[in-house]
């Protein structure tokens, strides 16, 4: 491919492209001849994104992450990650003259004495809260629509790692200002570490460089917060996005959308423009919030001092479930065995949370094993069409939500005029009863909705139009669906309980038995999709 | 009609008891009497033997018997329902009655703040009566209640001594069995001081050996600073910390963003 680079004076304007276009062509060619990037641009630029609001949630997370990077870079210019003692001499009167770490003093300077500093701090913190919240909602979307199925199980795991990294980023950031709140949070981490048998104390001393709080922790967390964790996060994010391109995006079933295609807008040019606009919307919402609403007023909390703890000391929302789990442990779960203290009050919640996290991460593989389905799935399911999974998800959400609520048990007690003990007992009971109730209720609702869909697919909507027949009989006219509308209701994967059969060697293995049992639990209650013959039959009466 | 009848009457009796100066004189006498009684009562312990104080104590006793004795006992010795008030001092009465906590509307985890049931004079009379029973903390001197002092010292003392229950920003917090530490926004300084010296309900006593009167004045100054200076960052969301921030981000921030995504991907019908 050659590009005209001569002076424009010799060619007429009607035939040749304008100066700008010729420059673009020349530049594109220049770059392509040296990098062979056109292949990638062709592949990436033609990637098609289907439109559905829930598909934008991952982008919300991405754009709030970009916001975090930009505002965080600003903060690094002024933050001093040092625990050296200084006397605060800034403009906030109630802390004037107090001894504090350089980290706290520089955070106060960012808040009160550096132009735009408080806005940047609040943008950074609000964006961080939004980042994790958007990831959470994005994960729920992926889970409940079955978008984690083959070939996307790996990307689910990577996304899950991103979620954990985001929480790690959040917690390390929360601990940096070295104010009372962050110090209390670190003290809990210290306690968790020391609760681990034998090695716990060693790990704690290693992390804090001696007895808590020491003089090292802020500097170490800072390296984690601005270097190591973001590096891993960006790398994992890159792989996550590449896999989104490689796997193609999922889409909801609708006319023309099949398992073999993707219907939507290509990235270039419309979708990219929309995406860029969407970034500015997200940024705008965060900036608006940050300019109007206080977040983490460290000046109220004051410098860290191991003796005081404020009422209403909580971690940021995404660590709340862990704090809540600790609060829900009944008293007295600490035993002394052969002179060693076994802190089950810490180990039990840590193990439960660890197990919960692993279960969520590995769920796609579990479901693949149960269904034995080796096909690729590019059509997202409506939650109702996978009743057992949706019910399991609802149970998991309830379990998480109860722990999350438990982190604010004291505020629930004061704001609803309850006693904190009753709130704790109620939440302890809910932790076990809640998920079961949520499971049963959700499953019944899903099956009910499926029945309703089936009814509508076969007999149409009740139109509310009453007609009197010549014989005097009154009937309500049912409005039939169009074929397009019906397709949405009838096209879903149908699984049946696994029939236990001997394998090639004529044996029924234990794992196969287990699989059959789980499969029966999953698919015993099911509403079969409307078949073609049923639709045909319904048209004739 | 009543007006037209009374107007000529007033005109005819413009002298004597109805003289315009009479009401002024009455007002002056009243002010001198109450002000003098208050000054005599608050000035020093030696003045308590004066007749006006005795009158105040007597009036306080009557009010006590009429309004408090059913729970606290006829001579404030306490009953099964309420503690003895011998030795709680005037500060305690002024705090409990002056904030409307006493008399209690109903027994519950703790006495709630409500509109006061007595005038300032009646409260002062009951305080004088209870103070006459046995020595106890007196109503603090005005010099500690100005709200001026070392705010930084007050803030540090507040974080160390008060924030555990009342929250660093004085937003209040939960205690056991439905009891709670109330929020401390816009509280009369005299009540803050009295609460520290008397330890009402579940609050510990912070005696003058523990926190000096000057330090107490600094704490009051810090609370006044919080009242006068709204959060530098904007809305404070009740100063409740990460819980209200988390709720805000889920409901309002993520909520509005989801609304925007729905709008952006909406198809025209």
PDB file of N, CA, C and O in Angstrom, chain A residues 276-298:
ATOM      1  N   UNK A 276     -16.023   6.089  25.544  1.00  0.00           N
ATOM      2  CA  UNK A 276     -15.296   7.258  26.046  1.00  0.00           C
ATOM      3  C   UNK A 276     -16.261   8.213  26.732  1.00  0.00           C
ATOM      4  O   UNK A 276     -15.986   8.738  27.811  1.00  0.00           O
ATOM      5  N   UNK A 277     -17.415   8.391  26.127  1.00  0.00           N
ATOM      6  CA  UNK A 277     -18.422   9.241  26.750  1.00  0.00           C
ATOM      7  C   UNK A 277     -18.856   8.675  28.089  1.00  0.00           C
ATOM      8  O   UNK A 277     -19.018   9.407  29.067  1.00  0.00           O
ATOM      9  N   UNK A 278     -18.995   7.362  28.119  1.00  0.00           N
ATOM     10  CA  UNK A 278     -19.421   6.700  29.347  1.00  0.00           C
ATOM     11  C   UNK A 278     -18.386   6.909  30.449  1.00  0.00           C
ATOM     12  O   UNK A 278     -18.737   7.118  31.617  1.00  0.00           O
ATOM     13  N   UNK A 279     -17.082   6.876  30.055  1.00  0.00           N
ATOM     14  CA  UNK A 279     -16.031   7.144  31.046  1.00  0.00           C
ATOM     15  C   UNK A 279     -16.242   8.510  31.687  1.00  0.00           C
ATOM     16  O   UNK A 279     -16.164   8.654  32.911  1.00  0.00           O
ATOM     17  N   UNK A 280     -16.538   9.499  30.845  1.00  0.00           N
ATOM     18  CA  UNK A 280     -16.689  10.842  31.407  1.00  0.00           C
ATOM     19  C   UNK A 280     -17.931  10.950  32.290  1.00  0.00           C
ATOM     20  O   UNK A 280     -17.954  11.711  33.260  1.00  0.00           O
ATOM     21  N   UNK A 281     -18.946  10.165  31.959  1.00  0.00           N
ATOM     22  CA  UNK A 281     -20.131  10.157  32.819  1.00  0.00           C
ATOM     23  C   UNK A 281     -19.784   9.584  34.191  1.00  0.00           C
ATOM     24  O   UNK A 281     -20.115  10.156  35.234  1.00  0.00           O
ATOM     25  N   UNK A 282     -19.076   8.444  34.177  1.00  0.00           N
ATOM     26  CA  UNK A 282     -18.684   7.817  35.450  1.00  0.00           C
ATOM     27  C   UNK A 282     -17.804   8.778  36.250  1.00  0.00           C
ATOM     28  O   UNK A 282     -18.004   8.997  37.449  1.00  0.00           O
ATOM     29  N   UNK A 283     -16.820   9.351  35.556  1.00  0.00           N
ATOM     30  CA  UNK A 283     -15.924  10.293  36.213  1.00  0.00           C
ATOM     31  C   UNK A 283     -16.720  11.463  36.789  1.00  0.00           C
ATOM     32  O   UNK A 283     -16.470  11.910  37.913  1.00  0.00           O
ATOM     33  N   UNK A 284     -17.685  11.920  36.011  1.00  0.00           N
ATOM     34  CA  UNK A 284     -18.507  13.046  36.464  1.00  0.00           C
ATOM     35  C   UNK A 284     -19.314  12.703  37.700  1.00  0.00           C
ATOM     36  O   UNK A 284     -19.378  13.497  38.643  1.00  0.00           O
ATOM     37  N   UNK A 285     -19.908  11.500  37.711  1.00  0.00           N
ATOM     38  CA  UNK A 285     -20.696  11.111  38.887  1.00  0.00           C
ATOM     39  C   UNK A 285     -19.798  11.037  40.119  1.00  0.00           C
ATOM     40  O   UNK A 285     -20.147  11.520  41.201  1.00  0.00           O
ATOM     41  N   UNK A 286     -18.598  10.469  39.916  1.00  0.00           N
ATOM     42  CA  UNK A 286     -17.670  10.360  41.059  1.00  0.00           C
ATOM     43  C   UNK A 286     -17.251  11.755  41.523  1.00  0.00           C
ATOM     44  O   UNK A 286     -17.248  12.051  42.724  1.00  0.00           O
ATOM     45  N   UNK A 287     -16.908  12.630  40.567  1.00  0.00           N
ATOM     46  CA  UNK A 287     -16.441  13.971  40.938  1.00  0.00           C
ATOM     47  C   UNK A 287     -17.546  14.755  41.632  1.00  0.00           C
ATOM     48  O   UNK A 287     -17.305  15.470  42.610  1.00  0.00           O
ATOM     49  N   UNK A 288     -18.773  14.585  41.159  1.00  0.00           N
ATOM     50  CA  UNK A 288     -19.902  15.271  41.779  1.00  0.00           C
ATOM     51  C   UNK A 288     -20.076  14.797  43.219  1.00  0.00           C
ATOM     52  O   UNK A 288     -20.233  15.600  44.147  1.00  0.00           O
ATOM     53  N   UNK A 289     -20.049  13.471  43.384  1.00  0.00           N
ATOM     54  CA  UNK A 289     -20.179  12.922  44.733  1.00  0.00           C
ATOM     55  C   UNK A 289     -19.055  13.441  45.627  1.00  0.00           C
ATOM     56  O   UNK A 289     -19.287  13.872  46.763  1.00  0.00           O
ATOM     57  N   UNK A 290     -17.818  13.399  45.082  1.00  0.00           N
ATOM     58  CA  UNK A 290     -16.661  13.782  45.891  1.00  0.00           C
ATOM     59  C   UNK A 290     -16.693  15.253  46.267  1.00  0.00           C
ATOM     60  O   UNK A 290     -16.170  15.647  47.302  1.00  0.00           O
ATOM     61  N   UNK A 291     -17.312  16.070  45.410  1.00  0.00           N
ATOM     62  CA  UNK A 291     -17.333  17.489  45.742  1.00  0.00           C
ATOM     63  C   UNK A 291     -18.459  17.834  46.707  1.00  0.00           C
ATOM     64  O   UNK A 291     -18.451  18.896  47.309  1.00  0.00           O
ATOM     65  N   UNK A 292     -19.423  16.929  46.862  1.00  0.00           N
ATOM     66  CA  UNK A 292     -20.561  17.242  47.732  1.00  0.00           C
ATOM     67  C   UNK A 292     -20.561  16.480  49.049  1.00  0.00           C
ATOM     68  O   UNK A 292     -21.136  16.930  50.029  1.00  0.00           O
ATOM     69  N   UNK A 293     -19.948  15.298  49.052  1.00  0.00           N
ATOM     70  CA  UNK A 293     -20.112  14.427  50.211  1.00  0.00           C
ATOM     71  C   UNK A 293     -18.751  14.051  50.797  1.00  0.00           C
ATOM     72  O   UNK A 293     -17.866  13.598  50.086  1.00  0.00           O
ATOM     73  N   UNK A 294     -18.641  14.233  52.094  1.00  0.00           N
ATOM     74  CA  UNK A 294     -17.409  13.877  52.806  1.00  0.00           C
ATOM     75  C   UNK A 294     -17.189  12.376  52.780  1.00  0.00           C
ATOM     76  O   UNK A 294     -18.137  11.605  52.918  1.00  0.00           O
ATOM     77  N   UNK A 295     -15.940  11.959  52.627  1.00  0.00           N
ATOM     78  CA  UNK A 295     -15.615  10.554  52.842  1.00  0.00           C
ATOM     79  C   UNK A 295     -14.352  10.485  53.678  1.00  0.00           C
ATOM     80  O   UNK A 295     -13.419  11.244  53.469  1.00  0.00           O
ATOM     81  N   UNK A 296     -14.378   9.592  54.643  1.00  0.00           N
ATOM     82  CA  UNK A 296     -13.267   9.367  55.566  1.00  0.00           C
ATOM     83  C   UNK A 296     -12.671  10.681  56.089  1.00  0.00           C
ATOM     84  O   UNK A 296     -11.549  11.041  55.728  1.00  0.00           O
ATOM     85  N   UNK A 297     -13.413  11.401  56.943  1.00  0.00           N
ATOM     86  CA  UNK A 297     -12.866  12.641  57.512  1.00  0.00           C
ATOM     87  C   UNK A 297     -11.793  12.320  58.546  1.00  0.00           C
ATOM     88  O   UNK A 297     -12.075  12.272  59.736  1.00  0.00           O
ATOM     89  N   UNK A 298     -10.548  12.112  58.074  1.00  0.00           N
ATOM     90  CA  UNK A 298      -9.472  11.697  58.991  1.00  0.00           C
ATOM     91  C   UNK A 298      -9.229  12.744  60.064  1.00  0.00           C
ATOM     92  O   UNK A 298      -8.714  12.427  61.120  1.00  0.00           O
TER      93      UNK A 298
END
